Short mmCIF file of C-alpha atoms in Angstrom, two decimals:
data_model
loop_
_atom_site.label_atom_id
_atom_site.label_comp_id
_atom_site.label_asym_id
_atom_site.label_seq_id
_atom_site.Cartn_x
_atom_site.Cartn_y
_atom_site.Cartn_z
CA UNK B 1 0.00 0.00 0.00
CA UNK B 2 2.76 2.21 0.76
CA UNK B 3 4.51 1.29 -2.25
CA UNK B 4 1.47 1.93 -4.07
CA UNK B 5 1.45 5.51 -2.62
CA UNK B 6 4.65 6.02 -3.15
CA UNK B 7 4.53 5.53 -6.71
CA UNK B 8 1.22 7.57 -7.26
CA UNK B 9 2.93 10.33 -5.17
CA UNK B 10 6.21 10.71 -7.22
CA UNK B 11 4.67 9.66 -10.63
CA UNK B 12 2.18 12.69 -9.96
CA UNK B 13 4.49 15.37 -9.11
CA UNK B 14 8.00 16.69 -9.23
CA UNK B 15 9.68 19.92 -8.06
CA UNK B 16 12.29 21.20 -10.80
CA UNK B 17 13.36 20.07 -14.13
CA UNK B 18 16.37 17.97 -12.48
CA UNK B 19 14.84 16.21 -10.49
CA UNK B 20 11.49 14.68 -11.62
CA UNK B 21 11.35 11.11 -10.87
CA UNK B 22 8.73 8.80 -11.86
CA UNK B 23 9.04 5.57 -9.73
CA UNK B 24 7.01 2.95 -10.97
CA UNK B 25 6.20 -0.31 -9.17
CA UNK B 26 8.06 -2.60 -11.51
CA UNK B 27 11.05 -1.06 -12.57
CA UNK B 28 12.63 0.39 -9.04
CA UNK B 29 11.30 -1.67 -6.17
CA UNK B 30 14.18 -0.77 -4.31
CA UNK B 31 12.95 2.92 -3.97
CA UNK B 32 9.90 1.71 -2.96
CA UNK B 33 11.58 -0.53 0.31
CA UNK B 34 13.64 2.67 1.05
CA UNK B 35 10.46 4.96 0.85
CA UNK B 36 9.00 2.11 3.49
CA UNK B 37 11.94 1.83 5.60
CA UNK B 38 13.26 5.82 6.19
CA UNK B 39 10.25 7.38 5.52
CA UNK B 40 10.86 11.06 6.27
CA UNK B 41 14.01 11.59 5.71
CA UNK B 42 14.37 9.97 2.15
CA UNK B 43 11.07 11.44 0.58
CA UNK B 44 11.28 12.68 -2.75
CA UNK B 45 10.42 16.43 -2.77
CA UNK B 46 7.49 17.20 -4.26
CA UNK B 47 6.10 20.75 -4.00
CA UNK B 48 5.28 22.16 -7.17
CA UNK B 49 3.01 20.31 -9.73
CA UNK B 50 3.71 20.48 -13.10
CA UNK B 51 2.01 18.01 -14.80
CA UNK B 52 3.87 18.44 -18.09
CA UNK B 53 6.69 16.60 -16.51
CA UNK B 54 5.20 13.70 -15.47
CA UNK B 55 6.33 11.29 -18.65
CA UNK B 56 8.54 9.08 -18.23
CA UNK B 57 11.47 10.40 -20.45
CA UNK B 58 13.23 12.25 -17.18
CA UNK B 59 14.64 9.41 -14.66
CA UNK B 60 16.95 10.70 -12.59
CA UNK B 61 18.14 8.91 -9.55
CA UNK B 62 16.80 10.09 -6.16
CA UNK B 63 18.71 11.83 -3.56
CA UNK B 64 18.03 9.33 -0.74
CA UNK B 65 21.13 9.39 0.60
CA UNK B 66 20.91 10.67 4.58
CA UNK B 67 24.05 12.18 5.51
CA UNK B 68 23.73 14.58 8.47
CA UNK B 69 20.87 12.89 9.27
CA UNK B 70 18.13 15.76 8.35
CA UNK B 71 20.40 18.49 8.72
CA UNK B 72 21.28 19.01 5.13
CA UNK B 73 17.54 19.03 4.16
CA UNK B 74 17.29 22.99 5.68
CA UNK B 75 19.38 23.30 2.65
CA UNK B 76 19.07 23.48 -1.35
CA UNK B 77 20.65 20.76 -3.54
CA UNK B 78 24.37 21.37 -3.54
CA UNK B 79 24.10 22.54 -7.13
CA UNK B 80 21.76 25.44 -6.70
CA UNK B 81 23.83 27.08 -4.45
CA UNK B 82 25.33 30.25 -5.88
CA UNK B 83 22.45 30.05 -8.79
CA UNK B 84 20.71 33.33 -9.05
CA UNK B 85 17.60 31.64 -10.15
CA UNK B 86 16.25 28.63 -9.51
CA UNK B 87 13.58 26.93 -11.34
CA UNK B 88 10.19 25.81 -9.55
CA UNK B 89 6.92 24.78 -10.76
CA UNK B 90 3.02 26.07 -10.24
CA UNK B 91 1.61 25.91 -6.54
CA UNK B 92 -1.07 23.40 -5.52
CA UNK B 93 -4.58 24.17 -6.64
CA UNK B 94 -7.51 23.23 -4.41
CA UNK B 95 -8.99 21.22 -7.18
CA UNK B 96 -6.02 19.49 -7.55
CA UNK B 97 -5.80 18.96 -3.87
CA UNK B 98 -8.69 17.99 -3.27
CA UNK B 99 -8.40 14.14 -5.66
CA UNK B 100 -5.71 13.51 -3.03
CA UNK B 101 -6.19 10.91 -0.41
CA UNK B 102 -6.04 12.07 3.56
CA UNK B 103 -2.50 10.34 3.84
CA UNK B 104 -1.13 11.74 0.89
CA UNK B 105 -2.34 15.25 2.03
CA UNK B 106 -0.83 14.80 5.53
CA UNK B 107 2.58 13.63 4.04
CA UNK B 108 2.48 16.44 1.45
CA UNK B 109 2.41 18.78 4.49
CA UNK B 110 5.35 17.49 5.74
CA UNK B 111 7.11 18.18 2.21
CA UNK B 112 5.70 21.40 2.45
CA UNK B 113 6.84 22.38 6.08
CA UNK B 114 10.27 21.30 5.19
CA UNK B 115 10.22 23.32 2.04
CA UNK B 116 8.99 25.88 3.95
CA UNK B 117 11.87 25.76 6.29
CA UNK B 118 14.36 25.40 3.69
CA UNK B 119 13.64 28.98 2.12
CA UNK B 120 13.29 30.36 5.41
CA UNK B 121 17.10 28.90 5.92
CA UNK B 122 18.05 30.38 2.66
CA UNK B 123 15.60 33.62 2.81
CA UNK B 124 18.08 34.68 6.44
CA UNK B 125 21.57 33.69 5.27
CA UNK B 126 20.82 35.58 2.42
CA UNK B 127 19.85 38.72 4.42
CA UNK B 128 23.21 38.14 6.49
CA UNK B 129 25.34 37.74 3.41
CA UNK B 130 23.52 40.88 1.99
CA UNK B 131 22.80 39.14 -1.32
CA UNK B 132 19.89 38.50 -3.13
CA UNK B 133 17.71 35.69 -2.26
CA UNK B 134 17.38 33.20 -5.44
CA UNK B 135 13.63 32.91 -6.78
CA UNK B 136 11.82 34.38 -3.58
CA UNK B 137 8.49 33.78 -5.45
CA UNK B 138 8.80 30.03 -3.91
CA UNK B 139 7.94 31.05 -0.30
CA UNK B 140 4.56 32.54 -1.44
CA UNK B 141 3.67 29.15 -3.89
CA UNK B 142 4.65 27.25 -1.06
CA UNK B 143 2.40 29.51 1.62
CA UNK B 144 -0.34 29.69 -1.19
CA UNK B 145 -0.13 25.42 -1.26
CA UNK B 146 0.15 25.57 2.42
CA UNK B 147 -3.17 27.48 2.81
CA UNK B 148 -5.42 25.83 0.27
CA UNK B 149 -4.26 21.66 1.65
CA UNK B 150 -5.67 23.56 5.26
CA UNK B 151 -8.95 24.59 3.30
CA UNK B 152 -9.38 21.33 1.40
CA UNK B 153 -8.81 19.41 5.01
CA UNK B 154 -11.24 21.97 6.58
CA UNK B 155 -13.95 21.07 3.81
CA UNK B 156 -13.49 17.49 4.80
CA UNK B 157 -13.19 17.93 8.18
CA UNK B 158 -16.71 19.93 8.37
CA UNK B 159 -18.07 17.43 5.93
CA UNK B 160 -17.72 14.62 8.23
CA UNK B 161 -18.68 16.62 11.00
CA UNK B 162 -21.98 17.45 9.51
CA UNK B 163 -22.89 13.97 8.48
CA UNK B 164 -21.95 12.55 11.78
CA UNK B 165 -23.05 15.05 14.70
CA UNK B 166 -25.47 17.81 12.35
CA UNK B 167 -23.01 19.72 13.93
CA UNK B 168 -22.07 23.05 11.53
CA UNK B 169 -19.72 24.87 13.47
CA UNK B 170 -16.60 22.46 15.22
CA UNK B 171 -15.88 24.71 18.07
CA UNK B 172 -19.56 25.65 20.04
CA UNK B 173 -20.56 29.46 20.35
CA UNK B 174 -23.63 31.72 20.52
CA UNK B 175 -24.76 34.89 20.16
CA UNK B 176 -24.00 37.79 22.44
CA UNK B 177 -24.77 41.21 22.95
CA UNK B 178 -21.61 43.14 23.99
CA UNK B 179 -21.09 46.57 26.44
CA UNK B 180 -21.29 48.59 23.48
CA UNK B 181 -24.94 47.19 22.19
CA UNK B 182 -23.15 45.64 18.94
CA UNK B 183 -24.46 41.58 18.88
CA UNK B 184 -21.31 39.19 17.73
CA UNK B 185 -21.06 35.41 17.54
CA UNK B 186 -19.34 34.81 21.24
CA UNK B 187 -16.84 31.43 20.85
CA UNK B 188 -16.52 29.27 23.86
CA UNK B 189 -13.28 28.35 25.43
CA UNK B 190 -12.69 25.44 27.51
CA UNK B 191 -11.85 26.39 31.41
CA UNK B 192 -11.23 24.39 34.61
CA UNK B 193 -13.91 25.63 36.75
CA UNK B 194 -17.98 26.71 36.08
CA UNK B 195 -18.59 30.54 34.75
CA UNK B 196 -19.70 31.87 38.48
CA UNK B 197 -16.47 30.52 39.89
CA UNK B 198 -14.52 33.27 37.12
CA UNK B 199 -14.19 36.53 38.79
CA UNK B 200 -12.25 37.68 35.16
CA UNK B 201 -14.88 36.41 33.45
CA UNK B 202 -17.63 38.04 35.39
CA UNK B 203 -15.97 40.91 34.55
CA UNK B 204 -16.65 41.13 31.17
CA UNK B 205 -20.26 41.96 30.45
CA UNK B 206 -22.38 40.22 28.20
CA UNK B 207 -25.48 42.72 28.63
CA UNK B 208 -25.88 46.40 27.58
CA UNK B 209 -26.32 49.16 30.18
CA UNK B 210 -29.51 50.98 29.93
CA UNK B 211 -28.12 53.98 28.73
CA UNK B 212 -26.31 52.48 25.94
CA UNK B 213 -29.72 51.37 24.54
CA UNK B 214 -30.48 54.90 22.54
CA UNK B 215 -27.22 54.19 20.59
CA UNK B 216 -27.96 50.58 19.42
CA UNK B 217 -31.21 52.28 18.05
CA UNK B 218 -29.88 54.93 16.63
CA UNK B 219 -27.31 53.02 14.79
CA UNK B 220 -29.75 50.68 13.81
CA UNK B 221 -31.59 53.63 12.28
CA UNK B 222 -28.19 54.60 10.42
CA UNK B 223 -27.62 50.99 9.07
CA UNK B 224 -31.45 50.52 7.78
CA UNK B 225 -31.16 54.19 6.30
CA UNK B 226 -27.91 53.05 4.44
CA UNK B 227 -29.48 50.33 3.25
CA UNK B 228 -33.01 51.61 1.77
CA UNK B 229 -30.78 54.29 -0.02
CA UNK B 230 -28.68 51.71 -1.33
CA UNK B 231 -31.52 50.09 -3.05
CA UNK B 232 -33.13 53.43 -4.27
CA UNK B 233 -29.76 54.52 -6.00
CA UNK B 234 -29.51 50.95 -7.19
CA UNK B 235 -33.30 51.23 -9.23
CA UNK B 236 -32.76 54.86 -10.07
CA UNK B 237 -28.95 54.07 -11.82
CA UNK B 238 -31.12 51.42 -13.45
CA UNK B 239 -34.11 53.45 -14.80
CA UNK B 240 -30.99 55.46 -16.11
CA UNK B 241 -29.35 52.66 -17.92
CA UNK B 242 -32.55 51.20 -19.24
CA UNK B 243 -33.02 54.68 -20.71
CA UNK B 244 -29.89 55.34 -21.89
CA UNK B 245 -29.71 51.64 -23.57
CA UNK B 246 -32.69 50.70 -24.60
CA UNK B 247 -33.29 47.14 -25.46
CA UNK B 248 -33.60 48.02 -29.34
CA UNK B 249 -29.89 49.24 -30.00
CA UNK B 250 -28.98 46.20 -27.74
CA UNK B 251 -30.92 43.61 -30.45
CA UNK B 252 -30.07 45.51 -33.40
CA UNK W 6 -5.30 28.24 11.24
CA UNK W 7 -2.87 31.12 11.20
CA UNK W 8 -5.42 33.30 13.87
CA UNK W 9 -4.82 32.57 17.69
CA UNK W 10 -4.45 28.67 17.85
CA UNK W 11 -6.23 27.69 21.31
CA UNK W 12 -4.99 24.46 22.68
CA UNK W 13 -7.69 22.10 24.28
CA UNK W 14 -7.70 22.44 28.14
CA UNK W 15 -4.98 19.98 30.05
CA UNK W 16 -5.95 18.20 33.24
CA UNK W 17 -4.59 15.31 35.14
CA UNK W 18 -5.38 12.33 33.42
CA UNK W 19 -5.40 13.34 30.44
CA UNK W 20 -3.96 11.98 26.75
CA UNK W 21 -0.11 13.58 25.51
CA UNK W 22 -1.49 16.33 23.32
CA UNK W 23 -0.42 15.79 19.39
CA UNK W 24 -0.37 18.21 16.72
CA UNK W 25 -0.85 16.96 13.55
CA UNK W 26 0.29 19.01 10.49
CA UNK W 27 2.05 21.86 13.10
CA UNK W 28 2.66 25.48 11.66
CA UNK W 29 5.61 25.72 13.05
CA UNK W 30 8.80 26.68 11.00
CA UNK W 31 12.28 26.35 12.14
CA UNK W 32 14.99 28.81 10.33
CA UNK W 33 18.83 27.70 10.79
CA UNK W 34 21.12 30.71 11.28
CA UNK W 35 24.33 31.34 10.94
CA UNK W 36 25.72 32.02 14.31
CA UNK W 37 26.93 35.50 15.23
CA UNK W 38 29.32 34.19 17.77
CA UNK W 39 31.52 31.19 17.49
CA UNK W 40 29.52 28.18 18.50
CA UNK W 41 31.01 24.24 19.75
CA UNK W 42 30.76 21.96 16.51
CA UNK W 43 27.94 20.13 17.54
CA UNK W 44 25.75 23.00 18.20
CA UNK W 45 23.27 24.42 15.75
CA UNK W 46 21.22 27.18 16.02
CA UNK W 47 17.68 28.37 15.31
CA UNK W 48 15.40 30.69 15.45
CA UNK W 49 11.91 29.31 16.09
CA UNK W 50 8.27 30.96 16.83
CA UNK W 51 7.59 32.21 19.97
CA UNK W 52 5.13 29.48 21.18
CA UNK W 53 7.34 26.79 20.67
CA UNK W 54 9.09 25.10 23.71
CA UNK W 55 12.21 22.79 23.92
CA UNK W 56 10.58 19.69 24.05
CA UNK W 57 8.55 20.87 20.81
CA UNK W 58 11.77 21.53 19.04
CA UNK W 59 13.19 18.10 20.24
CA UNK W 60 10.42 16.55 19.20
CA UNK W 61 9.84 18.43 15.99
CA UNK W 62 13.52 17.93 14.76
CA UNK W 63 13.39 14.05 16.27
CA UNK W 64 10.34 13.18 14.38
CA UNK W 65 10.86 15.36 10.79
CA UNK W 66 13.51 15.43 9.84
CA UNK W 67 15.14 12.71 12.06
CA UNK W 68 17.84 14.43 13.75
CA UNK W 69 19.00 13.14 17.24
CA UNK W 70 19.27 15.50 19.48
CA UNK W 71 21.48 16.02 22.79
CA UNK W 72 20.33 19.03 24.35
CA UNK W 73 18.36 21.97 23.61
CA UNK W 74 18.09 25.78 25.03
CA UNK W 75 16.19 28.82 24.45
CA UNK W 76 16.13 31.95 24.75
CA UNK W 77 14.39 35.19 23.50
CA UNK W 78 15.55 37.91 21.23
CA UNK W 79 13.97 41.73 21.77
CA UNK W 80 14.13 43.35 19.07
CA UNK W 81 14.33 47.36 19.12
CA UNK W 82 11.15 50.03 19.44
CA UNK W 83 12.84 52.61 19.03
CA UNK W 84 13.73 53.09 15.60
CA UNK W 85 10.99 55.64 13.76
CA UNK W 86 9.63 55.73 10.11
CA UNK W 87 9.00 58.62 8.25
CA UNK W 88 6.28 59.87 10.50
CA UNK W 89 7.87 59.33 13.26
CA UNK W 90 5.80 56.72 14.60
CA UNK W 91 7.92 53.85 16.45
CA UNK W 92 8.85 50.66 14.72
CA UNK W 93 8.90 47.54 15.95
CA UNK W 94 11.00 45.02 15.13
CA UNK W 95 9.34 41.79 15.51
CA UNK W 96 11.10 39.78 18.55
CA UNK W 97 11.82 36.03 18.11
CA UNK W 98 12.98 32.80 19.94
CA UNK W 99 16.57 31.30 19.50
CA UNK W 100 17.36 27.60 19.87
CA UNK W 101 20.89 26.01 20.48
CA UNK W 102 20.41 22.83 19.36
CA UNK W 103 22.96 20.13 20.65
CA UNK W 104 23.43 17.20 18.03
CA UNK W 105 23.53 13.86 20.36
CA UNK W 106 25.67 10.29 18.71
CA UNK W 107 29.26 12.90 18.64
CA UNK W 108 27.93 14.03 15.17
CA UNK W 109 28.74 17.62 14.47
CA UNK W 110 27.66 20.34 12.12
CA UNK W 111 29.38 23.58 10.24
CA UNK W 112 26.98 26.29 9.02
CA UNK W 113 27.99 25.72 4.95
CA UNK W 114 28.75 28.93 2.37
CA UNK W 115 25.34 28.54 0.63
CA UNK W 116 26.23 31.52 -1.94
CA UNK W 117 29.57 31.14 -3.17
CA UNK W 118 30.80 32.76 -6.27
CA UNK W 119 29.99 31.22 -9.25
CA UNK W 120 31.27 32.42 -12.71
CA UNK W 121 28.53 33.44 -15.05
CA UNK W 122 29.12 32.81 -18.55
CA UNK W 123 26.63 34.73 -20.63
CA UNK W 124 25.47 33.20 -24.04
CA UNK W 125 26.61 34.13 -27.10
CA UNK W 126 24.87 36.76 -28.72
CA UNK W 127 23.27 38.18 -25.87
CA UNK W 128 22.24 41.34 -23.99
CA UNK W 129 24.74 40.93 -20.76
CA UNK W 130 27.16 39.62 -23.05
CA UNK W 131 27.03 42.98 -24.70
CA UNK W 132 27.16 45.00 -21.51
CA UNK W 133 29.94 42.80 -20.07
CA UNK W 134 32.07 43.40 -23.05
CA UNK W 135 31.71 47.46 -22.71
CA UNK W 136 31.74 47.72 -19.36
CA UNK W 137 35.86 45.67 -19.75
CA UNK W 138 36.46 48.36 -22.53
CA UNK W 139 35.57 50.93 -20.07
CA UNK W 140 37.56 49.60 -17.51
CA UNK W 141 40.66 49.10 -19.82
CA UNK W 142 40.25 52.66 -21.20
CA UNK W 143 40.51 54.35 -17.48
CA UNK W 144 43.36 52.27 -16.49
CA UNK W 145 46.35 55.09 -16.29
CA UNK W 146 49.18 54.84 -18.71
CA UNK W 147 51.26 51.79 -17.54
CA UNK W 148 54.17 53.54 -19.06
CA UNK W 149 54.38 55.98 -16.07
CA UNK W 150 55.12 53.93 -13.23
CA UNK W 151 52.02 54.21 -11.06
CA UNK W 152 52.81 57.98 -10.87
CA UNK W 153 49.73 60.48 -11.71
CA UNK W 154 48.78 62.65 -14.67
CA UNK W 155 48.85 65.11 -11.87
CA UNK W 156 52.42 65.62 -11.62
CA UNK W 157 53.21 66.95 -15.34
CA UNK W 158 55.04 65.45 -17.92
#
């Protein structure tokens, strides 16, 4: 199953034009028994997708090796150091994420962090060395990635959620009214001990005063006011255009 | 996920709390004073604790580690932009990592100088060529010894 993975993963991405690989059950089982055996440390990277390297023309041996255990992976390959470019592919899509299987997602994290960490590495030695940092458009793909795998989980997560409990919202809240009359959507937080037993909670009031009442109205008034003129300048600008354009030019 | 991350409430009894797919990003820095060989530095968000970065640099990336300290770096207020407003620079939190099994580790020169050959036929070429005729075109008279055009004849 792994091995499986494994292959699906590398044959469906690859991260520069170096270093696509495309490891296919039958021809490099070996890969496949490293992949099982030193999991982290030996993954191929894979952050970028670009599917128009997925053929199998480019086979270029992986860099499994793990000297320094781990350390050397807060670095680039040796041969992009000194580059002033270096090449990298499109970001993640949701759509494309979202075909993925949970444990590829949660592994592809992992490559992500750690590609993450690597241009962080390079991002700081570059500001100490007072040179210019090579292809800084990879820290935003890689944030961009970062953000839409959390969205895609998110979906799933509220998915299940909502077929399991009815449950729409994963951390309980209501609605409260706040000092200053304005109503918000209150979130709960867990505590040790009962409400009436929190002095600093007590504190904080949930109610308005009685003299703050005149000011909910009267904003209330402003916000209705705002919004009936809204919809009169919305038909009048239309009456305009219908008279300006009239549906005969538009057909002829 | 990146707004204020609230951890679920701890009491006796309960399970070891596990993050899975953590935010957390670990920079490796060059250090500004001279460090012992098997000690590599950090700098890591502010939430994170030692046992975090153990276990962060145990588990990813496989790295055994010794020993590990932190501290935190305050960065200035006081500098001012154009308004004169105060600036803050954003404060962070420095690990010293201690690499266990006697292995040791030297911060490497990840931008050394590389010679750039420009293609034939191209713009830089161009520029590279008359920026050498330049050069050799200011060079003084080699004739005079290293002595200026100042002093005559």
């Amino acid at each position: 199953m792994a091995a499986a993975v494994a292959s699906r993963l590398t044959a469906a991405i690859c991260r520069q034009f170096q270093r696509v690989v495309t490891v296919s059950s039958h021809t490099q089982p070996q890969y496949a028994t490293q992949a099982l055996s030193k999991f982290h440390s030996c993954q191929p990277r894979q952050m970028y997708d670009s599917w128009w390297f997925r053929s199998s023309m480019n086979n270029r041996a992986l860099h499994t090796s793990c000297v320094r255990k781990g350390l050397e992976e807060f670095f680039d390959l040796p041969e992009n150091w000194g580059e002033q470019t270096v090449k990298s592919g499109a970001p993640w899509t949701a759509k494309q994420l979202r075909v993925k299987s949970n444990e590829d997602l949660h592994k592809l994290w992992y490559v992500l962090l750690k590609e993450k960490n690597m241009l962080l590495t390079s991002e700081q030695e570059a500001k100490r060395q007072r040179l210019p940092m090579p292809s800084p458009e990879r820290l935003k793909k890689v944030e961009r990635s970062m953000k839409r795998l959390d969205t895609v989980v998110k979906e799933r997560e509220d998915a299940l959620r909502l077929l399991q409990t009815g449950q729409e919202k994963g951390r309980p809240g209501e609605w409260r009214r706040n000092v200053f009359g304005k109503t918000f959507w209150y979130r709960f937080r867990e505590h040790p001990i009962p409400w009436y037993l929190n002095s600093r909670y007590k504190r904080r009031r949930f109610f308005e005063p009685s003299h703050v009442a005149p000011y909910t109205r009267l904003s209330l008034e402003k916000y209705l006011r705002s919004k009936i003129r809204k919809e009169k300048r919305d038909k009048r600008n239309q009456k305009r255009f219908a008279a300006m354009f009239p549906k005969k030019t538009a057909l002829a | 996920m990146a707004k204020r991350i609230i951890y679920p409430l701890y009491q006796l009894g309960n399970p070891q709390l596990r993050l899975f797919r953590p935010t957390f990003n670990l920079t490796l820095v060059r250090p500004g004073k001279e460090q012992p060989p098997d000690t590599v530095q950090f700098r890591i968000p502010m939430e994170m604790t030692k046992f975090d970065v153990r276990n962060y640099l145990e588990k990813i990336y496989s790295v055994p580690v010794a020993a590990v300290r932190t501290r935190i770096q305050y960065c200035t207020n006081k500098k001012r932009n154009h308004l004169n407003q105060r600036v803050k620079r954003p404060d962070y939190k420095v690990a010293y990592v201690q690499l266990a099994q006697q292995q040791t580790f030297q911060f490497p020169d990840i931008f050394p100088e590389k010679d750039k050959k420009h293609e034939e036929g191209s713009v830089e070429e161009m520029q590279e060529k008359f920026m050498e005729d330049e050069r050799q075109r200011q060079k003084p008279d080699p004739r005079r010894g290293g002595v200026t055009e100042w002093f005559g004849l």
